[in-house]
Structure formats: C-alpha cells, structure tokens
C-alpha cells in the first residue's frame, strides 16, 4: 500500500545543529497522526521539510508515491499539502471572508479562471466547517485568539488539501474551544489526512490513531496512544513533564 507521505533518511542540519537526523516516517491516507516531543526535538523543522518551507540537507520526501524533495512549497500546496503555523499568520486588516477567499482563489486559479460564485461558495463552506459563518465580515485582527486560529484552519481547508498539517493548533485556546477543535479535526479527517504537532496530551490521546515521539531530531518511539502511554522512556521524558515545542 502506498503511503500518503513517506520520508527516507530525512535530514536537516543548521551548521553543527542536527535539527532532523535521518528520519524514516510513514503516514497513511486518512490518519490523524500526532508528533510530540520536548522543546528542540525537531518537530516543527520536520513538518517544515514536508511542506517545503525549508530544504533538507539530505534524504527524500515522497507524497502519493511521487518524490517531492525538490518541489517548491507553492507546488506542494497545489499537490495537496496545507500547513498552518504555530503562530497565527492571518491578515489582520482583512475581513475573515477575505482571508479565506485568498486561499480559495489560489486553489481556483490553479484550475483555471475562477467564477465569483465558486469563490463565494468555497469561502462559505470553509467558514461553515469551522463555525465562523457569522463572523465573515469581521476584521480578522479584531477576533479573539481562538477564533483567529480557526480562521487559519479555514484558510487551510479552503485549499481542499489531501494533507493538513497543524502546528500546535490548541495553543492559547480555552477548554471549550479545545473541545470544539477536537470535534473539528475528527470532521476534517473524513476527507483529509491530519498531521499535528501538539503539546496538549489529552488532545493527542483523544485524536491520534498513532503518535510519533521525537527527541534530538530523531524518532524515539512510535505507536498507538496505548503503546505510547506504556513506553517507559516516553513516559519519563515527556508525558510526565507535559513539555513540547
């Protein structure tokens, strides 16, 4: 069976720092996979390599059976990889509608000249999925932080990705917003694969089918939530501290 994403000996060094070191990774279509680990473990660098924000020092990245190691980030977006940042990257002086419209327009333009009706429909669908329909006309910068995170997720969904990468999506969210986020990710997983870096272990255990634990740029452990809970090295190093980054 062909994996949606596969990395082979993927490596990224920054001078003498081995941020990611010879990582072999496989993500199946339809999964919700979590990546956890302490600060400096290489998690964000690893997903940045997958989405093309940075280039590897060596190794390979395969998406749907195609080697995309040399493919630039914008072409990976067209191929179906969407990434939301650890820190919100919305346009605060644009409305919620216009923020999401930028993503819809990008997707439609890659398929030809977009019709206004298609643009409006695409924005409406994305906003409905994240529960922001009533805030479509609000300036994004005037939203509460949790709603800004949802705008960014809507921007990712508007690209109709095959793979949605979420970097610490629950950071700054209230307990109620976290519950809503868990429900949203389960809904997203009905038609997209989700890869998330997350510090909230309850969210990880509730959502992920499999968990990848990174440390010092390498994979320390991988398995189901129950297997990760039972892993003494993981428990001692990470789950007991609750740290991530």
GROMACS .gro file of C-alpha atoms in nm:
model
  245
    1UNK     CA    1   0.000   0.000   0.000
    2UNK     CA    2   0.136   0.343  -0.099
    3UNK     CA    3   0.169   0.584   0.194
    4UNK     CA    4   0.035   0.937   0.158
    5UNK     CA    5   0.366   1.071   0.295
    6UNK     CA    6   0.694   0.892   0.339
    7UNK     CA    7   1.033   1.027   0.439
    8UNK     CA    8   1.354   0.833   0.388
    9UNK     CA    9   1.660   0.920   0.597
   10UNK     CA   10   1.536   1.281   0.602
   11UNK     CA   11   1.800   1.511   0.748
   12UNK     CA   12   1.837   1.882   0.812
   13UNK     CA   13   2.143   2.036   0.976
   14UNK     CA   14   2.184   2.402   1.069
   15UNK     CA   15   2.561   2.430   1.098
   16UNK     CA   16   2.653   2.191   1.376
   17UNK     CA   17   2.292   2.153   1.495
   18UNK     CA   18   2.129   1.828   1.385
   19UNK     CA   19   1.767   1.951   1.383
   20UNK     CA   20   1.639   1.643   1.198
   21UNK     CA   21   1.861   1.339   1.166
   22UNK     CA   22   1.792   1.050   0.927
   23UNK     CA   23   1.417   1.024   0.995
   24UNK     CA   24   1.218   0.745   0.831
   25UNK     CA   25   0.848   0.823   0.860
   26UNK     CA   26   0.531   0.687   0.702
   27UNK     CA   27   0.184   0.844   0.713
   28UNK     CA   28  -0.114   0.656   0.574
   29UNK     CA   29  -0.404   0.820   0.397
   30UNK     CA   30  -0.691   0.906   0.633
   31UNK     CA   31  -0.480   0.905   0.951
   32UNK     CA   32  -0.482   1.156   1.232
   33UNK     CA   33  -0.116   1.144   1.340
   34UNK     CA   34   0.037   1.342   1.626
   35UNK     CA   35   0.403   1.433   1.666
   36UNK     CA   36   0.515   1.505   2.021
   37UNK     CA   37   0.843   1.573   2.198
   38UNK     CA   38   1.023   1.833   2.409
   39UNK     CA   39   1.142   2.176   2.302
   40UNK     CA   40   1.410   2.148   2.035
   41UNK     CA   41   1.314   1.791   1.939
   42UNK     CA   42   1.289   1.886   1.570
   43UNK     CA   43   0.913   1.860   1.526
   44UNK     CA   44   0.849   2.192   1.353
   45UNK     CA   45   1.161   2.153   1.139
   46UNK     CA   46   1.042   1.809   1.033
   47UNK     CA   47   0.696   1.922   0.919
   48UNK     CA   48   0.853   2.230   0.757
   49UNK     CA   49   1.059   1.991   0.546
   50UNK     CA   50   0.745   1.805   0.442
   51UNK     CA   51   0.560   2.121   0.336
   52UNK     CA   52   0.865   2.272   0.167
   53UNK     CA   53   0.925   2.574   0.388
   54UNK     CA   54   1.286   2.460   0.427
   55UNK     CA   55   1.501   2.226   0.218
   56UNK     CA   56   1.659   1.907   0.354
   57UNK     CA   57   2.032   1.857   0.385
   58UNK     CA   58   1.981   1.502   0.260
   59UNK     CA   59   1.719   1.231   0.234
   60UNK     CA   60   1.392   1.210   0.044
   61UNK     CA   61   1.025   1.310   0.080
   62UNK     CA   62   0.761   1.114  -0.111
   63UNK     CA   63   0.398   1.225  -0.144
   64UNK     CA   64   0.144   0.988  -0.301
   65UNK     CA   65   0.429   0.784  -0.442
   66UNK     CA   66   0.597   1.087  -0.604
   67UNK     CA   67   0.935   1.221  -0.495
   68UNK     CA   68   0.874   1.586  -0.398
   69UNK     CA   69   1.209   1.651  -0.230
   70UNK     CA   70   1.300   1.924  -0.479
   71UNK     CA   71   0.945   2.056  -0.527
   72UNK     CA   72   0.898   2.419  -0.410
   73UNK     CA   73   0.644   2.496  -0.137
   74UNK     CA   74   0.383   2.656  -0.366
   75UNK     CA   75   0.375   2.347  -0.586
   76UNK     CA   76   0.334   2.126  -0.280
   77UNK     CA   77   0.027   2.332  -0.192
   78UNK     CA   78  -0.111   2.257  -0.539
   79UNK     CA   79  -0.030   1.890  -0.487
   80UNK     CA   80  -0.248   1.893  -0.174
   81UNK     CA   81  -0.031   1.984   0.127
   82UNK     CA   82  -0.157   2.267   0.353
   83UNK     CA   83   0.023   2.394   0.663
   84UNK     CA   84  -0.097   2.615   0.949
   85UNK     CA   85   0.167   2.790   1.152
   86UNK     CA   86   0.247   2.767   1.524
   87UNK     CA   87   0.187   3.144   1.538
   88UNK     CA   88  -0.117   3.274   1.352
   89UNK     CA   89  -0.041   3.403   1.003
   90UNK     CA   90  -0.372   3.566   0.915
   91UNK     CA   91  -0.408   3.910   0.757
   92UNK     CA   92  -0.546   4.115   1.049
   93UNK     CA   93  -0.665   4.412   0.842
   94UNK     CA   94  -0.871   4.194   0.609
   95UNK     CA   95  -1.210   4.050   0.695
   96UNK     CA   96  -1.248   3.686   0.784
   97UNK     CA   97  -1.415   3.634   0.446
   98UNK     CA   98  -1.128   3.794   0.256
   99UNK     CA   99  -0.864   3.595   0.444
  100UNK     CA  100  -1.027   3.269   0.343
  101UNK     CA  101  -1.101   3.400  -0.007
  102UNK     CA  102  -0.728   3.431  -0.069
  103UNK     CA  103  -0.689   3.056  -0.020
  104UNK     CA  104  -0.996   2.972  -0.228
  105UNK     CA  105  -0.876   3.199  -0.508
  106UNK     CA  106  -0.535   3.034  -0.503
  107UNK     CA  107  -0.693   2.691  -0.544
  108UNK     CA  108  -0.935   2.801  -0.815
  109UNK     CA  109  -0.668   2.986  -1.014
  110UNK     CA  110  -0.458   2.671  -1.034
  111UNK     CA  111  -0.754   2.505  -1.209
  112UNK     CA  112  -0.835   2.796  -1.445
  113UNK     CA  113  -1.021   3.128  -1.424
  114UNK     CA  114  -1.243   3.121  -1.114
  115UNK     CA  115  -1.607   3.225  -1.120
  116UNK     CA  116  -1.726   3.463  -0.845
  117UNK     CA  117  -1.993   3.212  -0.744
  118UNK     CA  118  -1.731   2.941  -0.694
  119UNK     CA  119  -1.519   3.176  -0.483
  120UNK     CA  120  -1.812   3.267  -0.258
  121UNK     CA  121  -1.920   2.906  -0.224
  122UNK     CA  122  -1.570   2.793  -0.133
  123UNK     CA  123  -1.534   3.057   0.137
  124UNK     CA  124  -1.878   2.981   0.274
  125UNK     CA  125  -1.808   2.610   0.301
  126UNK     CA  126  -1.475   2.663   0.481
  127UNK     CA  127  -1.625   2.911   0.728
  128UNK     CA  128  -1.919   2.685   0.799
  129UNK     CA  129  -1.688   2.394   0.879
  130UNK     CA  130  -1.503   2.595   1.145
  131UNK     CA  131  -1.812   2.771   1.278
  132UNK     CA  132  -1.724   3.125   1.169
  133UNK     CA  133  -2.002   3.198   0.919
  134UNK     CA  134  -2.148   3.476   1.133
  135UNK     CA  135  -1.809   3.645   1.162
  136UNK     CA  136  -1.738   3.656   0.788
  137UNK     CA  137  -1.748   4.038   0.781
  138UNK     CA  138  -1.536   4.092   1.093
  139UNK     CA  139  -1.180   4.215   1.062
  140UNK     CA  140  -0.963   3.914   1.144
  141UNK     CA  141  -0.743   4.120   1.375
  142UNK     CA  142  -1.045   4.202   1.593
  143UNK     CA  143  -1.120   3.837   1.666
  144UNK     CA  144  -1.026   3.659   1.986
  145UNK     CA  145  -0.712   3.449   1.953
  146UNK     CA  146  -0.903   3.121   1.940
  147UNK     CA  147  -1.114   3.245   1.652
  148UNK     CA  148  -0.803   3.367   1.470
  149UNK     CA  149  -0.670   3.013   1.491
  150UNK     CA  150  -0.995   2.891   1.337
  151UNK     CA  151  -0.959   3.143   1.053
  152UNK     CA  152  -0.618   2.999   0.977
  153UNK     CA  153  -0.759   2.645   0.977
  154UNK     CA  154  -1.035   2.762   0.744
  155UNK     CA  155  -0.769   2.904   0.513
  156UNK     CA  156  -0.604   2.563   0.509
  157UNK     CA  157  -0.932   2.380   0.449
  158UNK     CA  158  -1.021   2.618   0.165
  159UNK     CA  159  -0.728   2.473  -0.028
  160UNK     CA  160  -0.906   2.134  -0.015
  161UNK     CA  161  -0.586   1.961   0.100
  162UNK     CA  162  -0.511   1.593   0.100
  163UNK     CA  163  -0.280   1.656   0.395
  164UNK     CA  164  -0.345   1.925   0.658
  165UNK     CA  165  -0.051   1.997   0.890
  166UNK     CA  166  -0.138   2.175   1.215
  167UNK     CA  167   0.142   2.315   1.433
  168UNK     CA  168   0.027   2.349   1.797
  169UNK     CA  169  -0.330   2.435   1.697
  170UNK     CA  170  -0.472   2.442   2.052
  171UNK     CA  171  -0.214   2.684   2.188
  172UNK     CA  172  -0.400   2.970   2.355
  173UNK     CA  173  -0.743   2.807   2.330
  174UNK     CA  174  -0.987   2.781   2.620
  175UNK     CA  175  -1.111   2.441   2.738
  176UNK     CA  176  -1.436   2.489   2.547
  177UNK     CA  177  -1.251   2.587   2.232
  178UNK     CA  178  -1.028   2.280   2.265
  179UNK     CA  179  -1.337   2.057   2.275
  180UNK     CA  180  -1.465   2.225   1.960
  181UNK     CA  181  -1.126   2.180   1.794
  182UNK     CA  182  -1.126   1.805   1.866
  183UNK     CA  183  -1.468   1.772   1.702
  184UNK     CA  184  -1.349   1.980   1.406
  185UNK     CA  185  -1.039   1.765   1.344
  186UNK     CA  186  -1.249   1.450   1.351
  187UNK     CA  187  -1.475   1.606   1.089
  188UNK     CA  188  -1.177   1.717   0.878
  189UNK     CA  189  -1.038   1.363   0.886
  190UNK     CA  190  -1.342   1.242   0.692
  191UNK     CA  191  -1.181   1.374   0.373
  192UNK     CA  192  -0.822   1.470   0.460
  193UNK     CA  193  -0.523   1.328   0.643
  194UNK     CA  194  -0.421   1.529   0.950
  195UNK     CA  195  -0.069   1.562   1.091
  196UNK     CA  196  -0.046   1.770   1.407
  197UNK     CA  197   0.223   1.886   1.644
  198UNK     CA  198   0.052   1.926   1.978
  199UNK     CA  199   0.153   1.995   2.338
  200UNK     CA  200  -0.186   1.914   2.493
  201UNK     CA  201  -0.155   1.543   2.568
  202UNK     CA  202  -0.527   1.498   2.622
  203UNK     CA  203  -0.588   1.626   2.269
  204UNK     CA  204  -0.317   1.394   2.136
  205UNK     CA  205  -0.458   1.089   2.311
  206UNK     CA  206  -0.816   1.170   2.209
  207UNK     CA  207  -0.740   1.233   1.842
  208UNK     CA  208  -0.437   1.044   1.719
  209UNK     CA  209  -0.453   0.691   1.585
  210UNK     CA  210  -0.076   0.680   1.600
  211UNK     CA  211   0.178   0.901   1.776
  212UNK     CA  212   0.535   0.975   1.672
  213UNK     CA  213   0.769   1.086   1.950
  214UNK     CA  214   1.077   1.288   1.850
  215UNK     CA  215   1.387   1.368   2.051
  216UNK     CA  216   1.713   1.533   1.937
  217UNK     CA  217   1.591   1.529   1.577
  218UNK     CA  218   1.521   1.157   1.569
  219UNK     CA  219   1.220   0.930   1.620
  220UNK     CA  220   1.233   0.797   1.975
  221UNK     CA  221   0.912   0.593   1.961
  222UNK     CA  222   0.603   0.539   1.751
  223UNK     CA  223   0.278   0.361   1.820
  224UNK     CA  224  -0.084   0.381   1.928
  225UNK     CA  225  -0.183   0.601   2.223
  226UNK     CA  226  -0.186   0.294   2.448
  227UNK     CA  227   0.161   0.190   2.331
  228UNK     CA  228   0.298   0.539   2.388
  229UNK     CA  229   0.142   0.554   2.735
  230UNK     CA  230   0.310   0.223   2.819
  231UNK     CA  231   0.652   0.326   2.686
  232UNK     CA  232   0.866   0.395   2.993
  233UNK     CA  233   1.119   0.614   2.811
  234UNK     CA  234   0.845   0.832   2.667
  235UNK     CA  235   0.659   0.848   2.996
  236UNK     CA  236   0.968   0.953   3.188
  237UNK     CA  237   1.096   1.202   2.934
  238UNK     CA  238   0.781   1.369   2.804
  239UNK     CA  239   0.439   1.266   2.923
  240UNK     CA  240   0.530   1.332   3.283
  241UNK     CA  241   0.654   1.683   3.206
  242UNK     CA  242   0.388   1.791   2.958
  243UNK     CA  243   0.650   1.995   2.771
  244UNK     CA  244   0.656   2.048   2.397
  245UNK     CA  245   0.764   2.292   2.134
   0.00000   0.00000   0.00000
